[in-house]
């Protein structure tokens, strides 16, 4: 999906610079005038902060740390099985904070823990491959803790052959809604962040809104509830704030209506 977006942007003249860190945002007064990368400065009047779990670190460079925190998401995948197959529906199990969906011939089982692990964005390495949010914990224990509840809705768990475990980080906000639009007090700096574990699903809509904003057009829908300053002044790196974000992940399945 990301490659499709990249190819579409390139077809319209975008220049893509992979593996290039934006080290700083250059300002003149309250206005964005460029970004700093390892080879020097690139002049620009607009910066879109879509830095995923690192987004608050970039926005901090313009004096506003976005209200979001990195929270662990994870799932297990079974061996391919004719019991599930590609036609198995996606299920949301709010009573046990879980979901399932078919994948590679088996079944994905995702769990939202009572309080998901959360991390300080300042402590994350630049390379996500160098970091596991489940280090020091046994993921089978996490699955075993949820086992009894899951078995009520998913009796086949008794015989399911779980063969893979995937974990990673997603940015969560305290109300489970994204952060989308201009950052207050800074001309030319926009955020497209805090996707709360749904960034793939939401990417098209978020990109559409950002394109409208950059072109100074009215977005197709009301984005007022996604304002970056809606929580007032917060410290997104503090433990109490991160815990608020982690609790939102914990109740994600329960909040789907
Ligand atoms: C286990 C798991 C399962 C998930 N399942 C789903 C799902 O089923 N459906 C769904 O919709 N979502 C799902 N998600 C969430 C989804 O992956 C994220 O919401 C989405 O990837 C966020 O996209 P993003 O572009 O905001 O951030 P990212 O994909 O993290 O991209 C941000 C990019 O910015 C780069 N970057 C950071 N800082 C800088 C800088 N200073 N300069 C330059 N570049 C920088 C990073 O290197 C990275 O490439 C899942 C997440 C996990 C962990």
PDB file of N, CA and C and ligand atoms in Angstrom, residues 20-23 50-54 58 73-75 99 101 126 166-170 192-193 195-202, ligand 1:
ATOM      1  N   UNK A  20      16.111   9.253   4.861  1.00  0.00           N
ATOM      2  CA  UNK A  20      16.616  10.607   5.096  1.00  0.00           C
ATOM      3  C   UNK A  20      15.898  11.189   6.307  1.00  0.00           C
ATOM      4  N   UNK A  21      16.629  11.393   7.373  1.00  0.00           N
ATOM      5  CA  UNK A  21      16.027  11.954   8.588  1.00  0.00           C
ATOM      6  C   UNK A  21      15.854  13.453   8.463  1.00  0.00           C
ATOM      7  N   UNK A  22      14.704  13.944   8.850  1.00  0.00           N
ATOM      8  CA  UNK A  22      14.564  15.383   9.046  1.00  0.00           C
ATOM      9  C   UNK A  22      15.060  15.655  10.467  1.00  0.00           C
ATOM     10  N   UNK A  23      16.176  16.368  10.544  1.00  0.00           N
ATOM     11  CA  UNK A  23      16.793  16.583  11.859  1.00  0.00           C
ATOM     12  C   UNK A  23      16.204  17.778  12.578  1.00  0.00           C
ATOM     13  N   UNK A  50       4.229  13.377   9.613  1.00  0.00           N
ATOM     14  CA  UNK A  50       3.577  12.061   9.553  1.00  0.00           C
ATOM     15  C   UNK A  50       4.604  11.031  10.016  1.00  0.00           C
ATOM     16  N   UNK A  51       5.286  11.361  11.101  1.00  0.00           N
ATOM     17  CA  UNK A  51       6.434  10.552  11.555  1.00  0.00           C
ATOM     18  C   UNK A  51       6.024   9.389  12.450  1.00  0.00           C
ATOM     19  N   UNK A  52       4.766   8.972  12.395  1.00  0.00           N
ATOM     20  CA  UNK A  52       4.349   7.798  13.167  1.00  0.00           C
ATOM     21  C   UNK A  52       4.656   7.979  14.657  1.00  0.00           C
ATOM     22  N   UNK A  53       5.211   6.947  15.297  1.00  0.00           N
ATOM     23  CA  UNK A  53       5.456   7.028  16.742  1.00  0.00           C
ATOM     24  C   UNK A  53       6.520   8.068  17.104  1.00  0.00           C
ATOM     25  N   UNK A  54       7.218   8.591  16.102  1.00  0.00           N
ATOM     26  CA  UNK A  54       8.233   9.625  16.352  1.00  0.00           C
ATOM     27  C   UNK A  54       7.669  11.041  16.127  1.00  0.00           C
ATOM     28  N   UNK A  58       9.367  15.269  16.238  1.00  0.00           N
ATOM     29  CA  UNK A  58       9.553  16.290  15.197  1.00  0.00           C
ATOM     30  C   UNK A  58       8.772  17.557  15.555  1.00  0.00           C
ATOM     31  N   UNK A  73       1.018  -2.923  19.988  1.00  0.00           N
ATOM     32  CA  UNK A  73      -0.044  -3.747  19.395  1.00  0.00           C
ATOM     33  C   UNK A  73       0.576  -5.088  19.079  1.00  0.00           C
ATOM     34  N   UNK A  74      -0.204  -6.149  19.186  1.00  0.00           N
ATOM     35  CA  UNK A  74       0.379  -7.436  18.813  1.00  0.00           C
ATOM     36  C   UNK A  74      -0.701  -8.463  18.472  1.00  0.00           C
ATOM     37  N   UNK A  75      -0.250  -9.448  17.710  1.00  0.00           N
ATOM     38  CA  UNK A  75      -1.162 -10.542  17.383  1.00  0.00           C
ATOM     39  C   UNK A  75      -0.389 -11.821  17.145  1.00  0.00           C
ATOM     40  N   UNK A  99      -9.737  -9.602  18.524  1.00  0.00           N
ATOM     41  CA  UNK A  99     -10.300  -9.682  17.169  1.00  0.00           C
ATOM     42  C   UNK A  99      -9.609 -10.815  16.430  1.00  0.00           C
ATOM     43  N   UNK A 101      -8.975 -12.417  12.247  1.00  0.00           N
ATOM     44  CA  UNK A 101      -9.205 -12.283  10.794  1.00  0.00           C
ATOM     45  C   UNK A 101      -8.336 -13.314  10.086  1.00  0.00           C
ATOM     46  N   UNK A 126      15.947   4.976  16.097  1.00  0.00           N
ATOM     47  CA  UNK A 126      15.441   5.406  14.786  1.00  0.00           C
ATOM     48  C   UNK A 126      14.998   4.216  13.951  1.00  0.00           C
ATOM     49  N   UNK A 166       3.544 -11.366  16.108  1.00  0.00           N
ATOM     50  CA  UNK A 166       3.967 -10.087  15.518  1.00  0.00           C
ATOM     51  C   UNK A 166       3.665  -8.995  16.532  1.00  0.00           C
ATOM     52  N   UNK A 167       4.630  -8.163  16.823  1.00  0.00           N
ATOM     53  CA  UNK A 167       4.335  -7.023  17.695  1.00  0.00           C
ATOM     54  C   UNK A 167       4.985  -5.773  17.130  1.00  0.00           C
ATOM     55  N   UNK A 168       4.398  -4.645  17.454  1.00  0.00           N
ATOM     56  CA  UNK A 168       4.931  -3.369  16.984  1.00  0.00           C
ATOM     57  C   UNK A 168       4.293  -2.244  17.766  1.00  0.00           C
ATOM     58  N   UNK A 169       4.628  -1.029  17.367  1.00  0.00           N
ATOM     59  CA  UNK A 169       4.091   0.134  18.085  1.00  0.00           C
ATOM     60  C   UNK A 169       3.137   0.915  17.201  1.00  0.00           C
ATOM     61  N   UNK A 170       2.101   1.450  17.816  1.00  0.00           N
ATOM     62  CA  UNK A 170       1.195   2.383  17.144  1.00  0.00           C
ATOM     63  C   UNK A 170       1.065   3.597  18.050  1.00  0.00           C
ATOM     64  N   UNK A 192      -0.254  14.791  10.752  1.00  0.00           N
ATOM     65  CA  UNK A 192      -1.104  13.668  10.314  1.00  0.00           C
ATOM     66  C   UNK A 192      -0.602  12.488  11.135  1.00  0.00           C
ATOM     67  N   UNK A 193      -1.101  12.365  12.335  1.00  0.00           N
ATOM     68  CA  UNK A 193      -0.462  11.444  13.291  1.00  0.00           C
ATOM     69  C   UNK A 193      -1.499  10.880  14.268  1.00  0.00           C
ATOM     70  N   UNK A 195      -2.623   7.749  14.813  1.00  0.00           N
ATOM     71  CA  UNK A 195      -3.652   6.982  14.091  1.00  0.00           C
ATOM     72  C   UNK A 195      -4.321   5.896  14.945  1.00  0.00           C
ATOM     73  N   UNK A 196      -3.863   5.696  16.177  1.00  0.00           N
ATOM     74  CA  UNK A 196      -4.518   4.782  17.119  1.00  0.00           C
ATOM     75  C   UNK A 196      -4.718   3.375  16.530  1.00  0.00           C
ATOM     76  N   UNK A 197      -3.679   2.877  15.906  1.00  0.00           N
ATOM     77  CA  UNK A 197      -3.722   1.498  15.413  1.00  0.00           C
ATOM     78  C   UNK A 197      -4.558   1.300  14.174  1.00  0.00           C
ATOM     79  N   UNK A 198      -4.972   2.393  13.516  1.00  0.00           N
ATOM     80  CA  UNK A 198      -5.785   2.254  12.298  1.00  0.00           C
ATOM     81  C   UNK A 198      -5.211   3.071  11.150  1.00  0.00           C
ATOM     82  N   UNK A 199      -3.910   3.298  11.190  1.00  0.00           N
ATOM     83  CA  UNK A 199      -3.285   4.200  10.221  1.00  0.00           C
ATOM     84  C   UNK A 199      -3.341   3.721   8.788  1.00  0.00           C
ATOM     85  N   UNK A 200      -3.414   2.412   8.602  1.00  0.00           N
ATOM     86  CA  UNK A 200      -3.489   1.911   7.221  1.00  0.00           C
ATOM     87  C   UNK A 200      -4.886   2.196   6.681  1.00  0.00           C
ATOM     88  N   UNK A 201      -5.879   1.840   7.481  1.00  0.00           N
ATOM     89  CA  UNK A 201      -7.276   2.061   7.090  1.00  0.00           C
ATOM     90  C   UNK A 201      -7.546   3.551   6.840  1.00  0.00           C
ATOM     91  N   UNK A 202      -6.987   4.407   7.694  1.00  0.00           N
ATOM     92  CA  UNK A 202      -7.316   5.837   7.634  1.00  0.00           C
ATOM     93  C   UNK A 202      -6.455   6.628   6.656  1.00  0.00           C
TER      94      UNK A 202
HETATM   95  C1  LIG B   1       0.922  -5.268  15.209  1.00  0.00           C
HETATM   96  C2  LIG B   1       0.211  -4.128  14.509  1.00  0.00           C
HETATM   97  C3  LIG B   1      -0.945  -4.380  13.778  1.00  0.00           C
HETATM   98  C4  LIG B   1      -1.599  -3.345  13.108  1.00  0.00           C
HETATM   99  N1  LIG B   1      -2.718  -3.636  12.381  1.00  0.00           N
HETATM  100  C5  LIG B   1      -3.329  -2.640  11.694  1.00  0.00           C
HETATM  101  C6  LIG B   1      -4.481  -2.913  10.882  1.00  0.00           C
HETATM  102  O1  LIG B   1      -4.930  -4.046  10.772  1.00  0.00           O
HETATM  103  N2  LIG B   1      -5.064  -1.870  10.239  1.00  0.00           N
HETATM  104  C7  LIG B   1      -4.603  -0.592  10.326  1.00  0.00           C
HETATM  105  O2  LIG B   1      -5.179   0.311   9.730  1.00  0.00           O
HETATM  106  N3  LIG B   1      -3.526  -0.301  11.081  1.00  0.00           N
HETATM  107  C8  LIG B   1      -2.878  -1.286  11.766  1.00  0.00           C
HETATM  108  N4  LIG B   1      -1.791  -1.009  12.542  1.00  0.00           N
HETATM  109  C9  LIG B   1      -1.392   0.392  12.724  1.00  0.00           C
HETATM  110  C10 LIG B   1      -0.639   0.936  11.556  1.00  0.00           C
HETATM  111  O3  LIG B   1       0.483   0.104  11.268  1.00  0.00           O
HETATM  112  C11 LIG B   1      -0.169   2.360  11.886  1.00  0.00           C
HETATM  113  O4  LIG B   1      -1.265   3.138  12.346  1.00  0.00           O
HETATM  114  C12 LIG B   1       0.419   3.019  10.658  1.00  0.00           C
HETATM  115  O5  LIG B   1       1.515   2.269  10.176  1.00  0.00           O
HETATM  116  C13 LIG B   1       0.880   4.417  10.988  1.00  0.00           C
HETATM  117  O6  LIG B   1       1.332   4.966   9.793  1.00  0.00           O
HETATM  118  P1  LIG B   1       2.183   6.276   9.806  1.00  0.00           P
HETATM  119  O7  LIG B   1       2.502   6.566   8.372  1.00  0.00           O
HETATM  120  O8  LIG B   1       1.508   7.326  10.631  1.00  0.00           O
HETATM  121  O9  LIG B   1       3.519   5.901  10.607  1.00  0.00           O
HETATM  122  P2  LIG B   1       4.736   4.899  10.170  1.00  0.00           P
HETATM  123  O10 LIG B   1       4.178   3.833   9.302  1.00  0.00           O
HETATM  124  O11 LIG B   1       5.414   4.581  11.419  1.00  0.00           O
HETATM  125  O12 LIG B   1       5.604   5.855   9.270  1.00  0.00           O
HETATM  126  C14 LIG B   1       6.305   6.939   9.829  1.00  0.00           C
HETATM  127  C15 LIG B   1       7.594   7.089   9.051  1.00  0.00           C
HETATM  128  O13 LIG B   1       8.220   8.323   9.420  1.00  0.00           O
HETATM  129  C16 LIG B   1       9.617   8.089   9.495  1.00  0.00           C
HETATM  130  N5  LIG B   1      10.210   9.121  10.363  1.00  0.00           N
HETATM  131  C17 LIG B   1      10.108   9.267  11.702  1.00  0.00           C
HETATM  132  N6  LIG B   1      10.781  10.353  12.116  1.00  0.00           N
HETATM  133  C18 LIG B   1      11.319  10.909  11.007  1.00  0.00           C
HETATM  134  C19 LIG B   1      12.136  12.065  10.757  1.00  0.00           C
HETATM  135  N7  LIG B   1      12.521  12.865  11.751  1.00  0.00           N
HETATM  136  N8  LIG B   1      12.527  12.327   9.482  1.00  0.00           N
HETATM  137  C20 LIG B   1      12.125  11.523   8.442  1.00  0.00           C
HETATM  138  N9  LIG B   1      11.342  10.427   8.610  1.00  0.00           N
HETATM  139  C21 LIG B   1      10.959  10.135   9.877  1.00  0.00           C
HETATM  140  C22 LIG B   1       9.738   6.676  10.075  1.00  0.00           C
HETATM  141  O14 LIG B   1      11.015   6.136   9.792  1.00  0.00           O
HETATM  142  C23 LIG B   1       8.613   5.967   9.343  1.00  0.00           C
HETATM  143  O15 LIG B   1       9.069   5.460   8.115  1.00  0.00           O
HETATM  144  C24 LIG B   1      -1.100  -2.021  13.211  1.00  0.00           C
HETATM  145  C25 LIG B   1       0.064  -1.765  13.940  1.00  0.00           C
HETATM  146  C26 LIG B   1       0.725  -2.803  14.582  1.00  0.00           C
HETATM  147  C27 LIG B   1       1.985  -2.502  15.347  1.00  0.00           C
END
